[in-house]
Amino acid sequence: TYPSSISKEITVKIGPFLENPSVHVLYENRKIVYDEMKYQVNWYINTARYLLKTRGWDIFYCHWHLPDTVQHTHLGAADKEHPNYNPRVGKKAMTMLRDCYMLQDNLVKGFKKLCGKDTYIVLISDHGNSPIFYHTNINNLLKENKLLKTRDNNEIDWLKTKVYDFAPSQLCINLKGREERGIVNPKDFEKLQEKVIDILLNWREPKSKKRAIAIALKKKDAP
């Protein structure tokens, strides 16, 4: 906090902040998880109320990460279409999700009680969430299409590699004149980009035939 004295004051008056409720524990311990999630929600509301009364505020901003964590942990188990779905576990996972959403409503309700008619309450999600149905390996795809070559120790053979996995969600062309061991002629750059995009968009999960990659773009088009 700034000033730092507020931190101790809040801890004494409201209690310590519980950063990560135990959402990964077994479903048999649901009450423990629920109580910890509830404590976190109440801590936000009580802290906002305390600061409003003692100092006043024009903006109260908080990041409540719990829905993200709960969905990463339990969304797949709750989805009946998931290949590993188990009805017994799925029912408990759905309850865990519902608990989280109800507490989310309580968080909004708590702030509504603090705010007057001239106050805006804004909720923003940083991203949506969906279960992971399968895993992919981009390097295997590049190898199958003779765009990437590895040695026996699995290190990249740069003198025989045209495209490589650069970072999450990014591929890089091993361009001559730009890369230290580049082999792709600059005049072939765009043609190779088009080829890679075709390969990515034709990459499908064997059973469902669904695309593994929804959108593939050239860097210049991505913005």
XYZ file of C-alpha atoms in Angstrom:
223
model
C 0.000 0.000 0.000
C 0.886 3.634 -0.262
C 1.374 4.967 2.295
C 2.744 1.727 3.745
C 1.006 2.259 7.114
C -2.372 1.475 5.510
C -1.302 -2.129 4.923
C -0.913 -2.885 8.628
C -4.076 -0.931 9.420
C -6.145 -2.993 6.953
C -4.644 -6.247 8.229
C -5.597 -5.330 11.802
C -9.072 -3.988 11.003
C -10.157 -6.345 8.208
C -7.716 -9.253 8.347
C -4.959 -10.561 6.052
C -5.613 -10.924 2.345
C -5.927 -14.539 1.188
C -4.403 -14.492 -2.272
C -5.007 -18.025 -3.564
C -7.953 -20.069 -2.243
C -7.396 -23.833 -2.422
C -9.380 -24.454 -5.596
C -7.101 -27.348 -6.614
C -7.991 -29.553 -3.618
C -10.235 -32.604 -3.893
C -13.976 -32.072 -4.257
C -14.542 -33.734 -0.876
C -13.098 -30.571 0.682
C -15.557 -28.292 -1.106
C -16.586 -26.464 2.102
C -12.965 -25.453 2.742
C -12.679 -24.103 -0.798
C -16.015 -22.281 -0.585
C -15.148 -20.689 2.762
C -11.811 -19.458 1.417
C -13.419 -18.049 -1.744
C -16.103 -16.362 0.372
C -13.463 -14.906 2.691
C -11.689 -13.327 -0.273
C -14.898 -11.769 -1.617
C -15.832 -10.384 1.803
C -12.292 -9.048 2.257
C -12.631 -6.935 -0.900
C -16.010 -5.561 0.162
C -15.003 -4.911 3.776
C -11.749 -3.245 2.740
C -13.559 -1.020 0.246
C -16.115 -0.066 2.911
C -13.405 0.660 5.497
C -11.352 2.845 3.141
C -14.481 4.651 1.975
C -15.422 5.528 5.566
C -11.936 6.443 6.795
C -10.516 8.181 3.727
C -13.033 8.218 0.894
C -12.226 7.196 -2.644
C -13.110 8.358 -6.151
C -12.245 5.017 -7.799
C -12.039 1.566 -6.271
C -10.358 -0.879 -8.623
C -9.710 -4.555 -7.898
C -8.626 -7.606 -9.833
C -10.502 -10.720 -8.741
C -8.628 -13.619 -10.322
C -10.631 -16.460 -8.828
C -13.031 -17.148 -11.766
C -9.968 -17.622 -13.982
C -8.391 -20.124 -11.583
C -11.630 -22.002 -10.915
C -12.405 -22.355 -14.623
C -8.893 -23.494 -15.530
C -9.149 -26.131 -12.797
C -12.724 -27.383 -13.156
C -14.210 -26.378 -16.521
C -13.016 -29.482 -18.378
C -14.326 -31.810 -15.679
C -17.743 -30.108 -15.803
C -18.144 -30.391 -19.599
C -20.130 -33.469 -20.683
C -18.508 -33.401 -24.127
C -14.991 -33.665 -22.718
C -13.352 -37.033 -23.563
C -12.408 -37.600 -19.912
C -15.830 -36.648 -18.521
C -16.869 -38.527 -15.379
C -20.490 -37.889 -14.249
C -19.639 -38.164 -10.539
C -16.739 -35.707 -10.765
C -18.553 -33.553 -13.329
C -21.421 -32.836 -10.981
C -19.022 -31.691 -8.266
C -17.033 -29.596 -10.737
C -20.222 -27.866 -11.882
C -21.062 -27.117 -8.254
C -17.626 -25.561 -7.800
C -18.186 -23.331 -10.835
C -21.655 -22.359 -9.623
C -20.266 -21.496 -6.175
C -17.731 -19.181 -7.813
C -20.355 -17.434 -9.971
C -22.658 -16.935 -6.983
C -19.820 -15.379 -5.015
C -19.126 -13.174 -8.021
C -22.716 -11.947 -7.770
C -22.156 -11.320 -4.058
C -19.082 -9.245 -4.854
C -21.085 -7.005 -7.197
C -23.939 -6.853 -4.685
C -21.528 -5.755 -1.944
C -20.224 -2.881 -4.051
C -23.721 -1.833 -5.082
C -24.525 -1.294 -1.394
C -21.481 0.967 -1.039
C -22.200 3.095 -4.098
C -24.640 5.931 -4.646
C -26.846 6.540 -7.681
C -24.141 8.571 -9.408
C -21.661 5.682 -9.317
C -20.722 3.368 -12.166
C -19.846 -0.271 -11.515
C -17.866 -1.738 -14.401
C -16.978 -5.416 -14.819
C -14.288 -6.358 -17.328
C -13.057 -9.855 -18.163
C -9.518 -10.243 -19.491
C -10.455 -13.343 -21.517
C -12.970 -16.128 -21.901
C -12.292 -19.751 -21.081
C -12.886 -23.120 -22.699
C -11.875 -26.689 -21.769
C -8.773 -28.226 -23.299
C -9.923 -31.172 -25.411
C -6.548 -32.091 -26.913
C -2.920 -30.970 -27.016
C -0.990 -30.045 -30.151
C 2.684 -30.082 -31.082
C 3.562 -27.377 -33.591
C 7.119 -28.654 -34.107
C 5.853 -32.083 -35.182
C 3.615 -30.372 -37.722
C 6.556 -28.390 -39.092
C 8.674 -31.568 -39.271
C 5.942 -33.482 -41.116
C 5.866 -30.714 -43.721
C 9.667 -30.639 -44.030
C 9.885 -27.081 -42.738
C 11.823 -27.938 -39.576
C 14.657 -30.437 -39.109
C 16.139 -31.675 -35.835
C 19.257 -33.681 -35.051
C 19.325 -36.889 -33.001
C 19.620 -34.899 -29.769
C 16.425 -33.019 -30.774
C 18.281 -29.738 -31.346
C 17.214 -27.737 -34.382
C 19.347 -28.194 -37.482
C 19.342 -24.546 -38.567
C 20.904 -25.211 -41.965
C 17.903 -27.386 -42.895
C 15.127 -25.468 -41.097
C 12.891 -22.964 -42.875
C 10.318 -22.260 -40.127
C 10.539 -22.592 -36.356
C 8.433 -22.082 -33.253
C 9.439 -18.623 -32.041
C 7.173 -17.938 -29.055
C 3.668 -18.816 -27.856
C 1.355 -18.456 -30.884
C 4.172 -17.261 -33.146
C 6.182 -18.892 -35.924
C 9.300 -17.395 -37.456
C 10.793 -17.875 -40.923
C 14.537 -18.572 -40.909
C 15.244 -15.704 -43.293
C 18.611 -15.246 -44.968
C 20.184 -11.885 -44.107
C 18.084 -11.474 -40.959
C 18.712 -14.693 -39.041
C 22.257 -15.668 -38.107
C 21.905 -19.030 -39.913
C 19.076 -18.044 -42.237
C 18.440 -20.205 -45.310
C 15.193 -18.819 -46.815
C 15.715 -16.443 -49.717
C 13.909 -13.101 -49.112
C 12.156 -13.400 -52.501
C 10.468 -16.604 -51.230
C 9.386 -15.039 -47.926
C 5.732 -14.253 -48.705
C 5.219 -17.474 -50.644
C 6.456 -19.435 -47.619
C 4.170 -17.419 -45.318
C 1.189 -18.431 -47.468
C 2.279 -22.068 -47.393
C 2.582 -22.064 -43.596
C -0.858 -20.461 -43.200
C -2.382 -23.159 -45.438
C -0.700 -25.879 -43.377
C -1.943 -24.381 -40.113
C -5.536 -23.972 -41.302
C -5.604 -27.533 -42.688
C -4.312 -28.986 -39.390
C -7.243 -30.922 -37.934
C -7.956 -33.093 -34.928
C -8.221 -36.655 -36.307
C -11.574 -37.651 -34.775
C -13.669 -34.493 -34.781
C -11.935 -33.001 -37.860
C -12.013 -29.631 -36.101
C -9.243 -27.154 -36.835
C -6.419 -26.968 -34.313
C -5.725 -23.370 -35.381
C -8.694 -21.028 -35.720
C -6.848 -18.003 -37.142
C -3.449 -17.796 -38.851
C -2.125 -14.393 -39.943
C 0.973 -12.815 -41.396
C 2.698 -10.499 -38.954
C 1.907 -7.467 -41.113
C -1.832 -8.352 -41.013
C -2.038 -9.275 -37.330
C -2.499 -5.689 -35.957
